[in-house]
XYZ file of C-alpha atoms in Angstrom:
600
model
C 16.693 111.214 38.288
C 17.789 108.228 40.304
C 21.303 107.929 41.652
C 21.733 104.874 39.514
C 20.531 107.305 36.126
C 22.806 109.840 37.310
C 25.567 107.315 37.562
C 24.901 105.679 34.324
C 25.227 108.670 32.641
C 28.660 109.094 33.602
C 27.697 112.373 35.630
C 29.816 110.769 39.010
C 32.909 109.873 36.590
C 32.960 113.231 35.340
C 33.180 115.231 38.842
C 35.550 112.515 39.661
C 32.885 110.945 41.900
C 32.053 107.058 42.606
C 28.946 105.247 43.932
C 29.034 102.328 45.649
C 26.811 99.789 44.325
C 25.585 98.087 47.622
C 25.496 100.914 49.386
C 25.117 103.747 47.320
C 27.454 106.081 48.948
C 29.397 108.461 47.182
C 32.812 108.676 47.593
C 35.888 111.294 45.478
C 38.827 109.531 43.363
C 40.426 112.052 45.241
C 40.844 109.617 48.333
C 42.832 107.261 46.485
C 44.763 110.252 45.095
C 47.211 110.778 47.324
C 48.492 106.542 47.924
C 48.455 107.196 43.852
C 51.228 110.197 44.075
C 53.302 108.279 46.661
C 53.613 104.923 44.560
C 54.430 107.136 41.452
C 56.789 108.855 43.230
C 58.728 105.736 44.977
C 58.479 104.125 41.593
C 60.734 107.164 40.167
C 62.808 106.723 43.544
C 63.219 102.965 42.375
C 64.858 103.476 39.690
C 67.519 106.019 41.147
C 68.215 103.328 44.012
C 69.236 100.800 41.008
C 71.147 103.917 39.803
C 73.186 104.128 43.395
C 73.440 100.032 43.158
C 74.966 100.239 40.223
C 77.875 103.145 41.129
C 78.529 101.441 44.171
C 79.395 98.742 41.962
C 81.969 101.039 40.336
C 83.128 102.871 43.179
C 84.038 98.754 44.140
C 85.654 98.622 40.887
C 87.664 101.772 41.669
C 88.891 100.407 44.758
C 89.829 97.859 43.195
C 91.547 99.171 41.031
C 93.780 101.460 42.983
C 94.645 98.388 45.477
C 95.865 96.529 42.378
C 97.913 99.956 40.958
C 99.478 99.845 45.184
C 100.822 96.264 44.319
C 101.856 96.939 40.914
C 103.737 99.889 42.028
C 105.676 97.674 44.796
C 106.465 95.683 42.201
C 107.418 98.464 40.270
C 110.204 99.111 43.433
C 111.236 95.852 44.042
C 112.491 95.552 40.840
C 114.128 99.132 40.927
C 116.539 97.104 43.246
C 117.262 94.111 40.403
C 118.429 97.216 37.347
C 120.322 99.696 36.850
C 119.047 103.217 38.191
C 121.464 105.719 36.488
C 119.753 106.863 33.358
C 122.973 105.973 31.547
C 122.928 102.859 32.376
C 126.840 102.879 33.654
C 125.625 102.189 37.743
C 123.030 101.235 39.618
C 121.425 100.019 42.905
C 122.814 96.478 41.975
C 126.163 97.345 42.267
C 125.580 98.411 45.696
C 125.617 95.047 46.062
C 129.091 94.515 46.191
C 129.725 95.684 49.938
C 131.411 93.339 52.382
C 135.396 93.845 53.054
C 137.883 91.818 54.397
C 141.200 92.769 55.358
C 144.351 90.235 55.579
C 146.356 92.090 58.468
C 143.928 91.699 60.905
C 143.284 95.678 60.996
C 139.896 96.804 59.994
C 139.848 99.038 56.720
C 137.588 101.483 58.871
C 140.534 102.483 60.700
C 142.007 104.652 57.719
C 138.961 105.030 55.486
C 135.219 105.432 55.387
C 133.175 102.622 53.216
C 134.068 102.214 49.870
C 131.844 103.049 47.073
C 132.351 101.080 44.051
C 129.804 101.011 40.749
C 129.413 98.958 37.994
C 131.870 100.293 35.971
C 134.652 99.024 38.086
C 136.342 95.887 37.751
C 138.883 96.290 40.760
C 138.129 93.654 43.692
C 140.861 93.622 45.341
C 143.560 96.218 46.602
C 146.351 97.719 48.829
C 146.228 100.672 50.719
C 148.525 102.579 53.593
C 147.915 106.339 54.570
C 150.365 108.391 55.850
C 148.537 112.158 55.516
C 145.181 112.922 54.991
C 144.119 116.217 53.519
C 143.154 118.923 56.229
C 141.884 122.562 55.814
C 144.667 124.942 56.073
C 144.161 127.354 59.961
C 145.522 130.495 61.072
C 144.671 132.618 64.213
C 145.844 135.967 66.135
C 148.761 135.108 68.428
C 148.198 137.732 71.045
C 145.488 138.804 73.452
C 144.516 142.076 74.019
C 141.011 142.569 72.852
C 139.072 141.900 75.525
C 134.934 141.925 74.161
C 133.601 141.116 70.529
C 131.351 144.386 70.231
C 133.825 147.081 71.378
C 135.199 149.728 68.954
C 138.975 148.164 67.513
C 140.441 151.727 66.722
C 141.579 149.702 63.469
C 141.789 151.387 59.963
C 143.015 150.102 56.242
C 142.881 147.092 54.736
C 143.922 143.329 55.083
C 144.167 141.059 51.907
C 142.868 137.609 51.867
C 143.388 135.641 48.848
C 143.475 138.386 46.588
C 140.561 140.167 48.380
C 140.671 143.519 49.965
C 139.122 143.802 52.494
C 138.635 147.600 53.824
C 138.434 147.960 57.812
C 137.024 151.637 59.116
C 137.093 152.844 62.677
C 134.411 152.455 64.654
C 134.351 148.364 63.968
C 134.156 146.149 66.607
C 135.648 142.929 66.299
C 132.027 140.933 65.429
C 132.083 143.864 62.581
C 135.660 142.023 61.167
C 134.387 138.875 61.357
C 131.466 139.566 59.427
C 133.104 141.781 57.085
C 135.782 138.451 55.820
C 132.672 136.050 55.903
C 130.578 138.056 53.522
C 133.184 136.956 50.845
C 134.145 133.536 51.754
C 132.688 132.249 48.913
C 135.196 134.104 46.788
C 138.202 133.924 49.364
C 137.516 130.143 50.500
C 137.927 131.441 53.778
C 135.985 131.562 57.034
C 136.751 133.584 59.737
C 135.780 132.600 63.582
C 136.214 134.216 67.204
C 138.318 132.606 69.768
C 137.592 132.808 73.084
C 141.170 131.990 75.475
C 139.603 133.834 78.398
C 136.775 135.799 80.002
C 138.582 139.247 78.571
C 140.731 137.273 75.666
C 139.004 137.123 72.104
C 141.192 136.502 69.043
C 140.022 136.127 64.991
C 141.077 133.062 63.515
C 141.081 131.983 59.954
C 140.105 128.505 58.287
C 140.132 127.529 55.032
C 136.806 125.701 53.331
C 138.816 123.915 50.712
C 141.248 121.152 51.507
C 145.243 121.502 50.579
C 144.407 125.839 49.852
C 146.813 127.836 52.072
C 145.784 130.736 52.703
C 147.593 134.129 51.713
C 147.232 137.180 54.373
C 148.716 140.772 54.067
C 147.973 143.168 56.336
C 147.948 147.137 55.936
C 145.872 147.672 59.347
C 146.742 150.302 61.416
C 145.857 150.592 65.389
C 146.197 146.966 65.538
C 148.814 145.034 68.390
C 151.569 142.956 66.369
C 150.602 139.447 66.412
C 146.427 140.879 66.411
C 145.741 140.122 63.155
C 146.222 136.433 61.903
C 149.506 135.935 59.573
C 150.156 133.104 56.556
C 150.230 129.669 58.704
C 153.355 128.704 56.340
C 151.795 125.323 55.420
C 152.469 124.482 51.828
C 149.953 122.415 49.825
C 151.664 119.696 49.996
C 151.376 119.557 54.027
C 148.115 120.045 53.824
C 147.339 117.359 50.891
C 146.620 113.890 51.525
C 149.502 111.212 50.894
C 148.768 107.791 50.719
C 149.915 104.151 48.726
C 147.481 102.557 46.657
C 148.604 98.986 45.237
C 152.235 100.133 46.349
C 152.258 103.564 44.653
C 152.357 106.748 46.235
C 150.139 109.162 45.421
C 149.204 112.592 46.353
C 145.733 114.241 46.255
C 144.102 117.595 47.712
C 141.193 116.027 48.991
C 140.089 113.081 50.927
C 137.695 111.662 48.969
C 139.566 110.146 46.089
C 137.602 109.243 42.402
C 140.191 109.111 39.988
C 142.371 106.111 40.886
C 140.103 103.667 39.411
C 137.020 104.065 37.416
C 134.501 103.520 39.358
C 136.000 103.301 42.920
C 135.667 106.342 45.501
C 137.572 106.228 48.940
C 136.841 108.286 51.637
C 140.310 108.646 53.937
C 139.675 109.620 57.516
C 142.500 108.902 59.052
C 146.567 109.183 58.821
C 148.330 105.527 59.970
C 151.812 105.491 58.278
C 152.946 101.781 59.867
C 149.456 100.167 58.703
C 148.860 98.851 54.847
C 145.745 97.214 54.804
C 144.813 94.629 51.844
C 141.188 95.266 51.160
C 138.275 92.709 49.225
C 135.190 94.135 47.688
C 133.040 91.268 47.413
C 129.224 90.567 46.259
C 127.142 90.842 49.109
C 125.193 87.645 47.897
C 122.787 87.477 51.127
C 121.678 91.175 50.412
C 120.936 90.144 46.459
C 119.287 86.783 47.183
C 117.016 88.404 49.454
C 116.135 90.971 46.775
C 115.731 88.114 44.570
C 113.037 86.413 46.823
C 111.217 89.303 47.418
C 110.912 90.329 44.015
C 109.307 86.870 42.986
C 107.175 86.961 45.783
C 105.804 90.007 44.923
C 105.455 88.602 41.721
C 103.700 85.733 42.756
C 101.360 88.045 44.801
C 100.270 90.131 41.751
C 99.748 86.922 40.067
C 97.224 85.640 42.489
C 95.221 89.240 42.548
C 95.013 89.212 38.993
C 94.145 85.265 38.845
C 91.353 86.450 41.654
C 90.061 89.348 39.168
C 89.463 86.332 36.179
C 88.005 83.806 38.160
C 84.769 82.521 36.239
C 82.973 79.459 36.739
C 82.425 77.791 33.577
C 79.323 75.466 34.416
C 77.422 77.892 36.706
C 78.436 80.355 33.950
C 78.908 82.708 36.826
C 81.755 85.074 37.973
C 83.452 85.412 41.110
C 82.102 87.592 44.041
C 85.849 88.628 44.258
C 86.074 89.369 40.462
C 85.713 92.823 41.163
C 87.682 94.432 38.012
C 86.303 90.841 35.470
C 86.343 91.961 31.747
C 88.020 95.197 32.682
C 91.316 95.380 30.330
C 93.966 96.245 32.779
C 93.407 92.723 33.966
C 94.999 91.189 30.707
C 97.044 93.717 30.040
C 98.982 93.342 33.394
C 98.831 89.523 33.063
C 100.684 89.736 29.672
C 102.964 92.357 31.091
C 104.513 90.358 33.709
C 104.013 86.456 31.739
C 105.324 87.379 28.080
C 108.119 89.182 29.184
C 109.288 86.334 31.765
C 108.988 84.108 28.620
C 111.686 85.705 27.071
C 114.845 84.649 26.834
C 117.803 87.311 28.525
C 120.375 87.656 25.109
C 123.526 89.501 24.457
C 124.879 88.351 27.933
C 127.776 86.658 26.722
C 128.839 82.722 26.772
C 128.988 81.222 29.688
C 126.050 83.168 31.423
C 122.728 83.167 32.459
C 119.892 83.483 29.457
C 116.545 81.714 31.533
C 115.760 82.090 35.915
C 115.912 78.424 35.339
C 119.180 78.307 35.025
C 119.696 80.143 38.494
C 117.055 77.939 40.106
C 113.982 80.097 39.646
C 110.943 77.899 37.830
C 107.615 78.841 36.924
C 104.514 76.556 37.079
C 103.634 76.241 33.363
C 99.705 76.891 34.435
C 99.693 79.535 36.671
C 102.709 81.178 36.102
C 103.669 81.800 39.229
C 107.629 81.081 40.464
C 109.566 78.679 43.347
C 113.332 79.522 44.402
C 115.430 76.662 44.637
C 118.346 77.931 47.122
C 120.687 75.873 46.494
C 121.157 76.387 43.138
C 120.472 80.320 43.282
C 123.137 80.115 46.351
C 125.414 78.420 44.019
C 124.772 80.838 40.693
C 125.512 83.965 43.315
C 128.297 82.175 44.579
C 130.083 81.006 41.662
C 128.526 83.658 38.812
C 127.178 86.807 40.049
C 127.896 89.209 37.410
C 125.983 86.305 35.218
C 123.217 86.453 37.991
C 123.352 90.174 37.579
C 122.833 90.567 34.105
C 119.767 88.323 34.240
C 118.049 91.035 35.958
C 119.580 94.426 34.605
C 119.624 96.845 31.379
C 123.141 97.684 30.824
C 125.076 99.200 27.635
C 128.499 99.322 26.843
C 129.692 102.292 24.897
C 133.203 102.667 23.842
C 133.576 106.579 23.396
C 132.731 108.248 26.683
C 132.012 111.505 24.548
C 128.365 109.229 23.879
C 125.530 108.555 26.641
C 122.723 106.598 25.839
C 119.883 108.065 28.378
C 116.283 106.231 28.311
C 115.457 103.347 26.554
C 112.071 101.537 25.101
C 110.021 98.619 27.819
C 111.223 96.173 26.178
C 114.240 96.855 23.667
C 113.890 95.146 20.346
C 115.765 91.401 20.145
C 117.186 92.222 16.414
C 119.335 94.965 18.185
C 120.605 92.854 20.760
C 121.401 89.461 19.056
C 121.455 88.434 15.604
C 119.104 85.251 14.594
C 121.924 83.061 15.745
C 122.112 84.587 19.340
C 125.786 86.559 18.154
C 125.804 89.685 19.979
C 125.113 92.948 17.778
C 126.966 96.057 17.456
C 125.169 99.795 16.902
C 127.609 102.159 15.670
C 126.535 105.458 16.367
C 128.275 108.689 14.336
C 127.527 112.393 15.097
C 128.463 113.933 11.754
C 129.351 117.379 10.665
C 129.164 118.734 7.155
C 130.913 121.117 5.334
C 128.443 124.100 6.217
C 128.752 122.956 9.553
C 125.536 121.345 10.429
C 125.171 118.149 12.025
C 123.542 114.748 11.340
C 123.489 111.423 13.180
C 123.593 107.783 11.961
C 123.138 104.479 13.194
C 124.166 101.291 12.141
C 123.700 97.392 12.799
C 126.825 95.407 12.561
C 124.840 92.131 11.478
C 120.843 90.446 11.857
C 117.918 92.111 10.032
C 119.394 95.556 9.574
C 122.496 94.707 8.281
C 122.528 96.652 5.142
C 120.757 99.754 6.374
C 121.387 103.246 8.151
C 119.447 105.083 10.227
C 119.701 108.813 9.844
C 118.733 111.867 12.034
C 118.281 114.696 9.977
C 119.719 118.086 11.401
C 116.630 119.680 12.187
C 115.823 116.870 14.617
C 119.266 117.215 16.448
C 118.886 119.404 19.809
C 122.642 121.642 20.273
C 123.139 123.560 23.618
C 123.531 127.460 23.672
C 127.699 126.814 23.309
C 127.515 124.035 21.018
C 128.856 121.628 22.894
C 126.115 119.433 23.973
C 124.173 117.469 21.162
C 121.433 115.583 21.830
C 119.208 113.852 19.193
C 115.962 110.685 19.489
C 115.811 107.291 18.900
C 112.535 107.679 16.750
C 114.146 109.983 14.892
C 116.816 107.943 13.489
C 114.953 106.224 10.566
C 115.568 104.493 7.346
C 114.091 105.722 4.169
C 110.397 103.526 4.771
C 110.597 105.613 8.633
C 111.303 102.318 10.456
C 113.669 102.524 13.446
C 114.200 100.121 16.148
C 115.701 102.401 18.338
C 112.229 104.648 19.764
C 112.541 105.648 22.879
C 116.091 105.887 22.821
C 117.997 108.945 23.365
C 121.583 110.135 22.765
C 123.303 112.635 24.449
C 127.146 113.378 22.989
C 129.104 116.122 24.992
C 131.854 117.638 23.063
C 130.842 118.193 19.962
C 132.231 121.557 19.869
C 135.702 120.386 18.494
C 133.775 117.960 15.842
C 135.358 120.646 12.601
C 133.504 120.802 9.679
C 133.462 117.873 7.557
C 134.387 115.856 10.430
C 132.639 113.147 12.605
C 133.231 111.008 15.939
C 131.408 107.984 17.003
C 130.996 104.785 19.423
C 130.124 101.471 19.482
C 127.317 100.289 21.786
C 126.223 96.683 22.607
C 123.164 96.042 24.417
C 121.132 93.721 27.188
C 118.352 93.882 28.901
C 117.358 91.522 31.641
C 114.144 90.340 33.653
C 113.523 93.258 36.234
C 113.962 95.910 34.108
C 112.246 94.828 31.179
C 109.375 94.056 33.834
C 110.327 97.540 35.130
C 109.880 99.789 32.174
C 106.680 97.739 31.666
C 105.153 98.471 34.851
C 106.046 101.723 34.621
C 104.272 102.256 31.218
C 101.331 100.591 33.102
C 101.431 103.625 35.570
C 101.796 106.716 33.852
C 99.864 108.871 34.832
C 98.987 110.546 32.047
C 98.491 107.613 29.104
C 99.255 104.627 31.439
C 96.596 101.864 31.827
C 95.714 102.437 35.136
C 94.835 106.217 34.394
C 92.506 105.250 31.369
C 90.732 102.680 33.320
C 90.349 105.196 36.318
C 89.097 107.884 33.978
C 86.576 105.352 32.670
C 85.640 104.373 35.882
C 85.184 108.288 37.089
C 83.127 108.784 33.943
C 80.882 106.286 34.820
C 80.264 107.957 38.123
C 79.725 111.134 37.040
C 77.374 109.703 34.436
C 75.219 107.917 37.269
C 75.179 110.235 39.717
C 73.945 113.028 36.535
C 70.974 110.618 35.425
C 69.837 110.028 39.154
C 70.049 113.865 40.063
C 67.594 113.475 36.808
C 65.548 110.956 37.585
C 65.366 112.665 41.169
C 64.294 115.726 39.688
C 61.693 114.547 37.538
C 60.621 112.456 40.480
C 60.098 115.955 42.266
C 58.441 117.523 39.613
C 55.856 114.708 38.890
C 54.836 114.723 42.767
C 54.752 118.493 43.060
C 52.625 118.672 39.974
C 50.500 115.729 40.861
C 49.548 117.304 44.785
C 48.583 120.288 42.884
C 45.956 118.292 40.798
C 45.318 116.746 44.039
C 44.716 120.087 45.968
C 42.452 121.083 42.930
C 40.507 117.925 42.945
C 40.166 117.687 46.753
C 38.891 121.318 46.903
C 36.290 120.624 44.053
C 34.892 117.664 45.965
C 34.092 119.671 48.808
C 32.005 122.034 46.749
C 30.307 118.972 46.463
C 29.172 117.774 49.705
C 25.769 119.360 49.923
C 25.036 117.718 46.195
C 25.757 114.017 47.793
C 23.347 114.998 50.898
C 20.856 115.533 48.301
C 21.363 112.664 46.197
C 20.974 110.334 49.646
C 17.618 111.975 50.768
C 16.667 110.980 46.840
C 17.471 107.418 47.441
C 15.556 107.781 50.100
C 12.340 108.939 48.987
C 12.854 106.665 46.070
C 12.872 103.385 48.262
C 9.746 104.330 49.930
């Protein structure tokens, strides 16, 4: 049989050999095998690499993402500065505001007092104020020598009484042994005890009192102890040792130095005694400090504008999006840009006549396309200057509530307009009533002096009412004060009344509350429903984002895999198919000496 029979016959193509035509030489498939197993394989490889290109893509995303949550979140700060902090809503970082003083004698108030501390529950800008006595710790020490180390045995025995304390001394205590002895009840005596030293061999125990105007009540039963040894009653009364002072012409007395209770709202710190001085002090707005919070809250405004502006860019006749349009299509994109533009649309209500309702009016605009803002400082000079409370409440939550038995602690993002104002822009008034029944459980009701809810009430049942271990704190929800159809206005609300102990049965108590809420904290709560991290925007586009990872780098450890197992199986066919050509080789030097003899 000629080669060309044999080949014909498909006896080659069967032991995986070929013949060259021309030549007649016979080669294996096998040859080609191996270039065959490395394409396949780097064909599998391919496809992970577009894998990897594609979460690199989202690990850009990610990025991103968490450079946009660092801005939003100094946003989120800056505007801390523009509302109320206090949970009540009765003080805040903007009162802080109010902080220069001026005196009208020519004597600095820092003479006689520390800073003053005034929040936004106090109305009082101007005052007088002389001190003649500030409040001092009450002192009394041994008035004779004679011990002459800390550590050596006293020889003392029985007790000494401090404040109602007894105190037992044994022999065999040294005079560190004393000291330590009255110290270990200080906290019940208000009393520390310290060691003198008057010379190299003169130690002597002195007493001090931790509480201003307290004097300090000694008797002592000690025996083996010199006369004058063991520290007697100072004989100050509390009214030496109380601090004495005129406010607005009247005296007044108080046993500490740091005084609260004059004025709501106003704390002085005394820190010195100057009987021929009266000093006339001014609290007034610090306006520089506020405008400057002002301009750097619109500028980082403006800044989170442009990065989200950046995200959205899209070219409309290349049909193409923006190299920089890393987080394009994503939905935190639109949901921040309607965070911070709808709720600068909206107007500031329930502020009163005569003030601010629009940033307009205090000579902040916004461009109507890209809603970003300009200052003009003149006029915002002039609204700080002549209006700042106005200014004030353009930018802060605030309640007022007329019973101080009520708090109102959080409150929703953005609190509902037909709460605030009625359709005519009247201000609104909530009533809220903790009642008490016969039995002696308690419900809760709300209701609307005017606007859409008008005729209704809003009641909390008594199982959704919260009462501390003593009864005296009650504490109910917003969401749970609804009308028969379940609607309330007032979710995320909560109400906190302390007192409620004395409330008999059948009896109630109750409080008005008005509300407003301006620009930076409506922005504010916002922002910070944005970044929760549990349900906020910013955590369910991160977990998205991670998912995506995780479900990359799973299909390429797959596609790697397979990749693997494909090569591994196809060098073993190789191996096989490499081996079984060599059997071969003496069969192709016989076919050749054929095609010899067959040419002759």
């Amino acid at each position: 049989m000629s080669v060309e029979a044999a080949n014909n016959l498909g006896l080659f193509s069967k032991l995986k050999l070929n013949v060259d035509d021309k030549t007649g030489k016979l080669t294996g498939a096998s040859d080609v095998f191996a270039e065959a197993i490395e394409e396949t394989y780097k064909t599998n490889l391919k496809i992970a690499e577009r894998k990897g290109a594609e979460k690199d893509t989202v690990d850009k995303k990610l990025e991103a993402l968490s450079n946009l949550q660092m801005k939003v979140t100094e946003l989120k700060a800056i505007s801390k500065l523009l509302f109320h902090s206090d949970a009540m809503g009765r003080c805040g970082v903007f009162a802080n505001m109010y902080a220069n003083y001026a005196t009208d004698t020519g004597v600095s108030y820092d003479t006689i007092m520390d800073p003053i501390n005034m929040d936004a529950s106090c109305s009082l800008q101007e005052f007088t104020l002389k001190v003649s006595q500030v409040a001092t710790h009450d002192f009394t020490k041994a008035t004779v020598g004679g011990i002459t180390d800390k550590t050596s045995n006293l020889n003392w025995t029985g007790d000494i009484v401090i404040n109602g304390q007894t105190l037992a001394v044994t022999s065999g205590m040294c005079l560190n042994d004393v000291t330590t002895l009255i110290n270990s009840v200080s906290g019940t005596t208000n009393v520390k005890a310290n060691i003198i030293q008057v010379s190299a061999n003169d130690f002597r125990l002195s007493l001090q009192a931790t509480t201003f105007a307290a004097p300090i009540a000694i008797s002592n039963n000690i025996v083996g102890a010199t006369a004058g040894q063991i520290p007697a009653t100072s004989g100050n009364t509390i009214d030496q040792l109380s601090a004495k002072f005129t406010f607005d012409g009247i005296d007044m007395v108080r046993t500490t130095n740091t005084i609260s209770d004059i004025v709501t709202g106003l704390t002085l710190d005394l820190k010195k005694a100057d009987p021929a001085t009266t000093i006339s002090v001014s609290v007034k707005p610090d306006t520089a400090e506020t405008k400057e919070a002002i301009r750097l809250w619109v500028k980082t405004i403006n800044d989170l504008i442009d990065e989200v502006e950046k995200n959205r860019k899209y070219d409309p006749e290349t049909m193409a999006v923006s190299e920089d349009a890393i987080l394009y299509g994503t939905d935190i994109i639109q949901t921040l840009d309607s965070a911070i533009k709808n709720n600068m649309a909206h107007l500031v209500t329930g502020v009163g006549s005569g003030n601010y309702m629009l940033l307009e009016q205090i000579g902040i605009s916004t461009d109507l396309q890209t809603g970003k803002m300009s200052i003009d400082e003149q006029v915002l000079d002039e609204s700080l200057r002549s209006n700042f409370d106005g200014v004030r409440k353009l930018f802060e939550y605030q309640n007022e509530i007329s019973n101080t038995n009520f708090l109102v602690g959080g409150h929703p993002a953005t609190i509902p307009s037909n709460i605030i104002t009625d359709s005519a822009g009247a201000q609104l008034t909530s009533t809220v009533s903790l009642n008490r029944d016969a039995s002696g459980f308690l419900t809760a009701t709300i209701t609307i002096s005017g606007g859409d809810y008008a005729a209704t009430t809003f009641t909390v049942p008594s199982d959704k009412i919260t009462v501390s271990a003593d009864g005296d704190t009650v504490s109910f929800l917003g969401e749970n004060a609804a009308n028969i159809g379940g609607v309330t206005p007032y979710k995320s609300f909560e109400f906190v009344y302390v007192g409620a102990s004395i409330i008999p049965n059948s009896g109630s108590d109750s409080t008005t509350l008005k509300f407003t809420q301006g620009y930076a904290d409506r922005i504010g709560k916002n922002l910070d429903r944005l970044l929760d991290t549990a349900n906020g925007e910013f955590a369910r586009q991160k977990t998205i984002f991670a998912d995506k990872i995780k479900s990359i780098d799973a299909a390429v450890e797959k596609i790697t895999q397979k990749a693997e197992k494909e090569k591994a199986k196809l060098q073993k066919d190789f191996a096989r198919l490499e081996a079984f050509r060599q059997s071969l080789a003496p069969i192709q030097g016989l076919l050749e000496a054929i095609m010899a003899s067959s040419k002759k």
